[in-house]
CSV table of C-alpha atoms in Angstrom, one decimal:
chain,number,residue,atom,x,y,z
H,1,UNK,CA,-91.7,98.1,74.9
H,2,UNK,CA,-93.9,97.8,78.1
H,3,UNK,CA,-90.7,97.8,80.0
H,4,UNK,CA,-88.8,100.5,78.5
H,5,UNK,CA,-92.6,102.4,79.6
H,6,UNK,CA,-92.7,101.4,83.4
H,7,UNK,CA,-88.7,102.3,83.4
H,8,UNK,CA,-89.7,105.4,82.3
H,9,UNK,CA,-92.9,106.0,84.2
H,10,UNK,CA,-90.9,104.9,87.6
H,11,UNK,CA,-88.1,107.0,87.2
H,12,UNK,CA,-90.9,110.6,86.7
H,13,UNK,CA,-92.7,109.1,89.6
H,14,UNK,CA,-89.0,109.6,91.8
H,15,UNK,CA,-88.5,112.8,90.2
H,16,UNK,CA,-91.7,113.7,92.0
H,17,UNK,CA,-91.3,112.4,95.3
H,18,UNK,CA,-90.6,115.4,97.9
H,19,UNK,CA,-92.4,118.2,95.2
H,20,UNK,CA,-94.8,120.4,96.6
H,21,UNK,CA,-98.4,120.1,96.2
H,22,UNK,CA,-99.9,120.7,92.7
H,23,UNK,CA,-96.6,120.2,91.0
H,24,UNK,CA,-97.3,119.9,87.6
H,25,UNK,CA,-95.0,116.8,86.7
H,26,UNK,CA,-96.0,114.5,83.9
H,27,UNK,CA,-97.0,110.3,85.3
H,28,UNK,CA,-97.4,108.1,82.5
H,29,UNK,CA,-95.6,107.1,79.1
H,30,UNK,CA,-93.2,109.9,78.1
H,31,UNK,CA,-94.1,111.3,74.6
H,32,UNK,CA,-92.9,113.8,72.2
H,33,UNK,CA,-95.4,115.1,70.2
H,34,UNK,CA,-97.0,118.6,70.3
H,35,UNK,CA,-99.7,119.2,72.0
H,36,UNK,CA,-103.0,119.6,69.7
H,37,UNK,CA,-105.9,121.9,71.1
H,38,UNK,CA,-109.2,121.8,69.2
H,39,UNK,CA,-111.3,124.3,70.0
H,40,UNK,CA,-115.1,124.3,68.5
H,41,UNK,CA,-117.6,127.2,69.6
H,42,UNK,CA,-121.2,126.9,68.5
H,43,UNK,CA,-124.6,127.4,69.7
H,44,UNK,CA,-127.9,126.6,68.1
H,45,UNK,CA,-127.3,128.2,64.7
H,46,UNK,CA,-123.5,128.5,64.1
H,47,UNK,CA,-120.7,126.1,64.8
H,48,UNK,CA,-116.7,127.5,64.7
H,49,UNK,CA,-114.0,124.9,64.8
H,50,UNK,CA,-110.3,125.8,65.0
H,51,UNK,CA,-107.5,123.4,65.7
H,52,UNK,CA,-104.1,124.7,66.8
H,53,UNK,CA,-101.0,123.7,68.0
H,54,UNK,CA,-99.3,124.4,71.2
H,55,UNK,CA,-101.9,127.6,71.5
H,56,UNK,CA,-104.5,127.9,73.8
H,57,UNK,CA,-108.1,129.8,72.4
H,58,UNK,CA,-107.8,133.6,72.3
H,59,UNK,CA,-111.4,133.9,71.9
H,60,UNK,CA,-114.3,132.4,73.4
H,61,UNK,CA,-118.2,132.6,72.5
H,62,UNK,CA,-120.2,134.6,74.7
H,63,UNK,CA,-123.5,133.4,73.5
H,64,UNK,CA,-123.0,129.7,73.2
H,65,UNK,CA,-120.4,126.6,74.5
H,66,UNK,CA,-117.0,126.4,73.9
H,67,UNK,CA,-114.9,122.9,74.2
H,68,UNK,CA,-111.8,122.8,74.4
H,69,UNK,CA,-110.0,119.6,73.0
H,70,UNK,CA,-106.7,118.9,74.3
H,71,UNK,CA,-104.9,115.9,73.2
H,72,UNK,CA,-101.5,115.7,74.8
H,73,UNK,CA,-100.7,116.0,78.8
H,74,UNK,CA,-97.2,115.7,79.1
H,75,UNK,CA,-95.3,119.2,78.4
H,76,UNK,CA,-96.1,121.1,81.9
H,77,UNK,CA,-95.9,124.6,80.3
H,78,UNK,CA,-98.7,123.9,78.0
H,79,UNK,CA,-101.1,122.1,80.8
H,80,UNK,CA,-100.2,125.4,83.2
H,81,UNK,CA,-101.1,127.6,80.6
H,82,UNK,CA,-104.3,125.8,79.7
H,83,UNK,CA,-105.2,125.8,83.3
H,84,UNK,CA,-103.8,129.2,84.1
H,85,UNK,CA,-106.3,130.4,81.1
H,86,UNK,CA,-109.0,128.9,82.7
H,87,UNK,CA,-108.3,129.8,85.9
H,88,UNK,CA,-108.3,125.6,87.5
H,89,UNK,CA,-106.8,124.8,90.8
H,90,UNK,CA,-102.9,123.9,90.5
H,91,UNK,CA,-104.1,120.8,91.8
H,92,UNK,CA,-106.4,119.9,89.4
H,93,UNK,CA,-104.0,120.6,87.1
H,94,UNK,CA,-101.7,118.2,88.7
H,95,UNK,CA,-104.1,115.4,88.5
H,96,UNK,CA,-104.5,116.0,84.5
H,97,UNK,CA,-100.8,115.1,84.5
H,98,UNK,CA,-100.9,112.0,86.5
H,99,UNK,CA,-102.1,109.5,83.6
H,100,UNK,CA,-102.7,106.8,86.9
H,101,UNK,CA,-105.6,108.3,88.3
H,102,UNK,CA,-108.2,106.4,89.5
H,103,UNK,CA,-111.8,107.5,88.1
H,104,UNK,CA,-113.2,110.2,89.9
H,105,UNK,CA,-115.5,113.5,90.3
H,106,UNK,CA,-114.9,116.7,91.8
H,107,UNK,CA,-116.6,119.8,92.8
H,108,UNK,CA,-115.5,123.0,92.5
H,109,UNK,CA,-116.8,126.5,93.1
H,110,UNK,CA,-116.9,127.2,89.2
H,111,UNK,CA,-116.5,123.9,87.7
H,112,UNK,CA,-116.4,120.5,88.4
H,113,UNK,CA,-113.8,118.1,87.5
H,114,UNK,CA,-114.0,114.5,85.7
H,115,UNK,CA,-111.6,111.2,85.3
H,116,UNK,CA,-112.4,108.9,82.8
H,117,UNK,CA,-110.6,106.0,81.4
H,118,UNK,CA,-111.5,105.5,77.7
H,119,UNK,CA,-110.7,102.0,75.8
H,120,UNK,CA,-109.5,101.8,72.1
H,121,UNK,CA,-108.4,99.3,69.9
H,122,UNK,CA,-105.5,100.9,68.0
H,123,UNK,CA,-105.6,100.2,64.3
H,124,UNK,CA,-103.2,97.5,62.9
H,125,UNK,CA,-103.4,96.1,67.2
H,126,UNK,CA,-105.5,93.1,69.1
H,127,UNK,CA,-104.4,94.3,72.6
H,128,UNK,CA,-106.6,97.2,74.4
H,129,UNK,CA,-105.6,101.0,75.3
H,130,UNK,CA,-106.5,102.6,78.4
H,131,UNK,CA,-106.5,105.8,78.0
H,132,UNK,CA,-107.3,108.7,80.7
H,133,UNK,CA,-109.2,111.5,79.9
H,134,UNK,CA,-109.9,114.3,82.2
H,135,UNK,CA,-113.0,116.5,82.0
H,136,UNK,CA,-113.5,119.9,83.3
H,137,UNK,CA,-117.2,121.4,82.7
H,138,UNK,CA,-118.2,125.0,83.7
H,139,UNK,CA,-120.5,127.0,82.9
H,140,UNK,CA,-120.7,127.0,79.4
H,141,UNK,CA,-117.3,125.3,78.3
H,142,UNK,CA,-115.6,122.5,78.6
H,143,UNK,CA,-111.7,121.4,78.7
H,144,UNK,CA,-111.2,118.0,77.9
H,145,UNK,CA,-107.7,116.5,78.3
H,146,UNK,CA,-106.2,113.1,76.3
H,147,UNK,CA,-103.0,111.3,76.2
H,148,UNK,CA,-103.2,110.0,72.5
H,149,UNK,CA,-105.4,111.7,69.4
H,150,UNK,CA,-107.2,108.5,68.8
H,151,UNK,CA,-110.4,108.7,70.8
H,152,UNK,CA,-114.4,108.0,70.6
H,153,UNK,CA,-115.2,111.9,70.1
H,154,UNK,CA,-116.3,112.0,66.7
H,155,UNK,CA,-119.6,110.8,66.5
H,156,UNK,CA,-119.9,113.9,68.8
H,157,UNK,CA,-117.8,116.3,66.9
H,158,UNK,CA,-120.0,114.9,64.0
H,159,UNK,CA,-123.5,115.8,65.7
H,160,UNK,CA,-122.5,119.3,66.5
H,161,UNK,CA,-121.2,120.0,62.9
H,162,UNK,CA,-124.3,118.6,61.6
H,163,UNK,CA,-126.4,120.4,64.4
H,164,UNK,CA,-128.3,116.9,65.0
H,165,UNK,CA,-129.8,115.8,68.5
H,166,UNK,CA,-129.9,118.5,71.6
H,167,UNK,CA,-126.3,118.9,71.6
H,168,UNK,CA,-126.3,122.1,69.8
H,169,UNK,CA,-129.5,123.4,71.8
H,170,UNK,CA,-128.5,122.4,75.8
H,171,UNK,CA,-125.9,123.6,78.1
H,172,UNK,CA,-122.1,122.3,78.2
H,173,UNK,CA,-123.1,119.6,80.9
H,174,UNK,CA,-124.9,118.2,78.4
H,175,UNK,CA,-122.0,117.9,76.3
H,176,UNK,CA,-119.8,116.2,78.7
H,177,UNK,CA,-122.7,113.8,79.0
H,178,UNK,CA,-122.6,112.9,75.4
H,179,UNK,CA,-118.4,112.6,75.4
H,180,UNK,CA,-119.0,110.0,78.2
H,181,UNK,CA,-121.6,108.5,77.1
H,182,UNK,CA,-119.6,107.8,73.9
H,183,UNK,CA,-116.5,106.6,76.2
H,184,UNK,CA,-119.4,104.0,77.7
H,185,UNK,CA,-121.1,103.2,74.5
H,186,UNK,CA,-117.2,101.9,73.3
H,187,UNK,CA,-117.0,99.7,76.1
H,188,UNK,CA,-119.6,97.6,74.5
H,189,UNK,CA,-117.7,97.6,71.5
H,190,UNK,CA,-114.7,96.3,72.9
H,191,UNK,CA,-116.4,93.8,75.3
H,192,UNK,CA,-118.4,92.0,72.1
H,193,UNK,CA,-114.6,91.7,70.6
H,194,UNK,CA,-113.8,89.8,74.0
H,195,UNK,CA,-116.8,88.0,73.7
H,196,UNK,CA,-116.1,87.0,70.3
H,197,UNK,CA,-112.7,86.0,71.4
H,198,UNK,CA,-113.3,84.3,74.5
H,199,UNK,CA,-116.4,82.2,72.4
H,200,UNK,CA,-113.8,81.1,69.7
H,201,UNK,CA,-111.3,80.1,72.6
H,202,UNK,CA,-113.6,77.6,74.3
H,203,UNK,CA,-114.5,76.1,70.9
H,204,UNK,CA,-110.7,75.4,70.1
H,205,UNK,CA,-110.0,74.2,73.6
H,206,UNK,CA,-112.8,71.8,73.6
H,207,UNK,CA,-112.0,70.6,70.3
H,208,UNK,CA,-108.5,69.7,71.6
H,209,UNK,CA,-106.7,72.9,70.0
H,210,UNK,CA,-105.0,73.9,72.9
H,211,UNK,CA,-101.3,75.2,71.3
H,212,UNK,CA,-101.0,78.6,72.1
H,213,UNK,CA,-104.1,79.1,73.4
H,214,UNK,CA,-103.5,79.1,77.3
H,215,UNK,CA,-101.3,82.2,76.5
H,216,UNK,CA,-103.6,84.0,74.6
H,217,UNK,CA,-105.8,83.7,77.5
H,218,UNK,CA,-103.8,84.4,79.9
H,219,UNK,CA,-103.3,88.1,78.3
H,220,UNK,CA,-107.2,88.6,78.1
H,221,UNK,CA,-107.2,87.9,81.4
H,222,UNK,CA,-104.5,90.6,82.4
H,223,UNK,CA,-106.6,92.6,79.8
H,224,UNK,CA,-109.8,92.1,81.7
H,225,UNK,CA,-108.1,92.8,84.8
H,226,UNK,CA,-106.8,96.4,83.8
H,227,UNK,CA,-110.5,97.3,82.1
H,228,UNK,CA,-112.5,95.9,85.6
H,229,UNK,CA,-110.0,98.6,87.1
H,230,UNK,CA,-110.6,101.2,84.7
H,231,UNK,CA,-114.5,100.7,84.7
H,232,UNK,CA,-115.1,99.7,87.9
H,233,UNK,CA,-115.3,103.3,89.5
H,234,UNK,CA,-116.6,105.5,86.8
H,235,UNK,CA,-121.0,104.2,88.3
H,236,UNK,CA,-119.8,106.4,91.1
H,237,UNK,CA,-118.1,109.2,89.2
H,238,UNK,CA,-121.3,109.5,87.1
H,239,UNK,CA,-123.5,109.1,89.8
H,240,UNK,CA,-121.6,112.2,91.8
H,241,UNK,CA,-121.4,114.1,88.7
H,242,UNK,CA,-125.5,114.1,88.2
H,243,UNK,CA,-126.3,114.2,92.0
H,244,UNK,CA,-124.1,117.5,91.9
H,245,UNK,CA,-125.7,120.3,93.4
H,246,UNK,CA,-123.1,122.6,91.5
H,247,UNK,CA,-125.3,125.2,89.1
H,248,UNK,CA,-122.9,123.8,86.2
H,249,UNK,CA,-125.0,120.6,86.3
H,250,UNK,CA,-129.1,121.4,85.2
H,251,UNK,CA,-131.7,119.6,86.8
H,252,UNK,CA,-132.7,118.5,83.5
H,253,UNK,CA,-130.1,116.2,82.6
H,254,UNK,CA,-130.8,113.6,85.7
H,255,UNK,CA,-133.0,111.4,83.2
H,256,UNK,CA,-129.8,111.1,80.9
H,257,UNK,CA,-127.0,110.7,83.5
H,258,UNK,CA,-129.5,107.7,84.5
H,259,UNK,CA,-129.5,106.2,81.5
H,260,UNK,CA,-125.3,106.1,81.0
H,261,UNK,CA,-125.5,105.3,84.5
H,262,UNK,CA,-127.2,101.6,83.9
H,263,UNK,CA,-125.2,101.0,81.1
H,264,UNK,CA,-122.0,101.7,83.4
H,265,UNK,CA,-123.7,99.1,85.4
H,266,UNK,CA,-124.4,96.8,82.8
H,267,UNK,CA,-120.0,96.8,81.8
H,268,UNK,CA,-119.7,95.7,84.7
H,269,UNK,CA,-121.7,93.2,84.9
H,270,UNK,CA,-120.3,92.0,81.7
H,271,UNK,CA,-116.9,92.2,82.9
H,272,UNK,CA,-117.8,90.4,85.8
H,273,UNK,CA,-119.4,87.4,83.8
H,274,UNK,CA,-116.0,87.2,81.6
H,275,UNK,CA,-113.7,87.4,84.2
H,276,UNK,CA,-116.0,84.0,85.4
H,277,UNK,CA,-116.0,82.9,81.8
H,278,UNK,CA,-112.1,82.9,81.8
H,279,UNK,CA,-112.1,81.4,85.0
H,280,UNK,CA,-114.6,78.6,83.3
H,281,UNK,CA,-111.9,77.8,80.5
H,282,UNK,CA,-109.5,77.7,82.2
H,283,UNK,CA,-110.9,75.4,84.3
H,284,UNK,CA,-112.0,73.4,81.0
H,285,UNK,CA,-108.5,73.4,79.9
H,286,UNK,CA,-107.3,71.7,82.7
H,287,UNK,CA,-109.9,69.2,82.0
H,288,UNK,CA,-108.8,68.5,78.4
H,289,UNK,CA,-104.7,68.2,79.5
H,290,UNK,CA,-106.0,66.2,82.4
H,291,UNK,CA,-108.1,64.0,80.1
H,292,UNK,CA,-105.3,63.5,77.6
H,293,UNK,CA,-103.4,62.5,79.9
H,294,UNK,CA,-105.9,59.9,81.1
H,295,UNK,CA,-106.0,58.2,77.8
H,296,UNK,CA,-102.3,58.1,78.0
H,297,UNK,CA,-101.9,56.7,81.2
H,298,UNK,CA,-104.8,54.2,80.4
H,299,UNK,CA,-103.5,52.6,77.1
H,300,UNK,CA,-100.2,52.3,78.7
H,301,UNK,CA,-101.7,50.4,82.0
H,302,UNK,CA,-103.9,48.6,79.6
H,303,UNK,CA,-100.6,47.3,77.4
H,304,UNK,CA,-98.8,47.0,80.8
H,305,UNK,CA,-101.3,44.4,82.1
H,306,UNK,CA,-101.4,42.7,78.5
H,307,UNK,CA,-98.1,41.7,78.6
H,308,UNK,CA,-97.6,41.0,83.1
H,309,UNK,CA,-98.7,37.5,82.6
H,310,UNK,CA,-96.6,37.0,79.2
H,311,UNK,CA,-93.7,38.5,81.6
H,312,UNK,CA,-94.5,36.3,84.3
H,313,UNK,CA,-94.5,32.8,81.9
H,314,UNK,CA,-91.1,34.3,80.6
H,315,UNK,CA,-89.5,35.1,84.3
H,316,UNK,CA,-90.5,31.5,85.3
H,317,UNK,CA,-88.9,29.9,82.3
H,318,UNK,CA,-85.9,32.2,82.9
H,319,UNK,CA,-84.8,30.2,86.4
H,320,UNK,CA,-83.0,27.9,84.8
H,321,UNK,CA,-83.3,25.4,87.7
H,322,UNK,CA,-82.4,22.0,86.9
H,323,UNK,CA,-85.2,20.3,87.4
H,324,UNK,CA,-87.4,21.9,84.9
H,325,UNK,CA,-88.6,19.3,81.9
H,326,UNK,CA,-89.5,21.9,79.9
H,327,UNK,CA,-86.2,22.9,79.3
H,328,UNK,CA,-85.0,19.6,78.1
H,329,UNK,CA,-87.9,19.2,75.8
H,330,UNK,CA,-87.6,20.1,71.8
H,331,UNK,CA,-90.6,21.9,71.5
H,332,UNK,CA,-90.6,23.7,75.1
H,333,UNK,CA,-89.9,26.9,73.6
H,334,UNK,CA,-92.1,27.0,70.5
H,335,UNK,CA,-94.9,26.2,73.5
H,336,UNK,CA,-93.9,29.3,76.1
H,337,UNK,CA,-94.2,31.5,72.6
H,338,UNK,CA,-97.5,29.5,72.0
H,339,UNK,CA,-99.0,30.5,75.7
H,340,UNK,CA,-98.0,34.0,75.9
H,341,UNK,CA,-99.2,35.0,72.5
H,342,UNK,CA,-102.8,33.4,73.4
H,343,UNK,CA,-103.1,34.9,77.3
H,344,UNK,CA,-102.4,38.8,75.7
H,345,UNK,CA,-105.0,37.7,72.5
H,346,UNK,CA,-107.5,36.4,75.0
H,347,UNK,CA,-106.7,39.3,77.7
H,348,UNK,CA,-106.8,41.4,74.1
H,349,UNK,CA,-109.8,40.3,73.5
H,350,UNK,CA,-111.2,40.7,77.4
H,351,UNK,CA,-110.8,44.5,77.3
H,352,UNK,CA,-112.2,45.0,74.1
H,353,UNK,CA,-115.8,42.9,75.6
H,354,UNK,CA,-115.9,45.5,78.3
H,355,UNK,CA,-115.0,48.4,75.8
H,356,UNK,CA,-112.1,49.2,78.0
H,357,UNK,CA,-109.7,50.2,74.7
């Protein structure tokens, strides 16, 4: 499935090559679906929610904030007219449709533009998705664009409903600080599942469990990998997105963006401590094959020394020279049998003194 994606994905990445600038051409996993726009409206006493398909909002609050939820990024009529409604740049309509972007922040005259990546679990699956989700906060709405309907909005959607918190009460910067702020919060989540993971992986290593496991962690590696990438960058985008001097951003908010700012700092740092972890097990699995194969090679050098000196009474006798009286006596045999049995018993017995076997 993977591969049938990255065919895919390669083959809209030529179609773009030699397109002018702000093209809107869809980069990322080619879907079907319609595209969902939720629209809720509210202000500190009333809260409207509409959800439509393929529409954009024909009416927006003028006393309150408006956000505008848009799941689904890859029909380029729908993301033109979105942006057209909202008057955004062609080019930053452009970026909402390349699904690769690397976390960033911009500045605009009227609003300022967010990349995220946000990390889910999809029910029934073990394996991560990364997820890109585009912000765009003016004054006094905000657009958000996702690839897939699952997402970590709803604790959000839930506070605004209910009226609990400040949501309801400050401005929409305030809002897209609480949507990433959720996005961070989730990284926890997923990060104790990796813990967790990574804790029972060293147990069954150590223990000698090893079948299977090396490829399991070899994916979580890959997996870890793809989240540093995704995480990584987004300190910066939050620190450029509170340090703003745009008027969509109030003074007010610094304390906040602080706070999701040091626990942007503090995934990192515990991506950074599994990626060393991983590093650490592997390492430890090495030492358990390279340990097993120590006893292995011991016992056998162990029952290849027992029996060198029972080979050597047997080669001698095996000459056959003439002169030998040995051979002509009756119970010469019975006596090389004798002597070979007692050197391995007492050469046996040897290793066992020095707790060799």
């Amino acid at each position: 499935m993977a591969k049938k994606s990255k065919k895919k994905n390669a083959f809209t990445i030529q179609q773009k090559q030699g397109e002018a600038p702000g093209s809107l051409v869809f980069l990322g996993e080619q879907k079907t679906a319609d595209i969902v726009v939720r629209h809720i409206s509210y202000n500190a006493t009333s809260c409207n929610e509409t959800l439509n398909i393929q529409k954009t909002p024909n009416h927006m609050s003028t006393a309150g904030i408006d956000w505008v939820d848009v799941v689904g990024v890859h029909d380029p009529k729908m993301i033109k007219k979105i942006g057209d409604h909202f008057g955004i740049h062609h080019l930053v309509q452009e970026d909402i449709m390349n699904t690769s972007q690397r976390p960033k922040t911009e500045v605009y005259d009227d609003y300022i533009f967010i990349v995220v990546k946000m990390i889910t679990i999809p029910p029934g699956q073990s394996k991560v998705n990364i997820e890109q989700v585009s912000f765009v906060v003016g004054d006094g709405w905000l657009l958000t664009f996702q690839e897939d309907e699952e997402d970590v909005f709803e604790l959000v959607r839930t506070r605004i409903r209910a009226d609990k918190g400040r949501v309801r009460k400050l401005g929409a910067d305030y809002l897209a600080y609480a949507l990433i702020d959720a996005i961070v919060d989730s990284y926890f989540l997923i990060l104790e599942d990796f813990g967790d993971q990574l804790e029972t992986l060293e147990s069954d290593l150590t223990a000698g469990q090893s079948e299977g496991r090396i490829t399991q962690l070899q994916s979580m590696k890959w997996e870890i990998l793809s989240l540093k990438k995704a995480v990584w960058p987004l300190r910066e985008v939050i620190n450029n997105f509170s340090k703003s001097e745009s008027s969509v951003v109030s003074p007010e908010l610094k304390p906040y963006f602080r706070d999701v700012y040091d626990h942007s700092i503090q995934v990192i740092e515990t991506i950074e401590s599994y990626r060393d972890l991983i590093g650490g097990i592997q390492d430890l699995y090495l030492s358990v094959v390279n340990n097993k194969m120590n006893e292995v090679m011991k016992v056998l050098a162990l029952i290849s020394t027992i029996f060198l000196p029972m080979t050597l009474v047997a080669g001698i006798y095996g000459m056959n020279f003439k002169y030998m009286p040995e051979l002509e006596s009756s119970w010469g045999y019975a006596a090389s049998l004798v002597l070979m049995l007692m050197i391995g018993v007492s050469m046996y017995a040897l290793f066992k003194y020095r707790k060799w076997i």
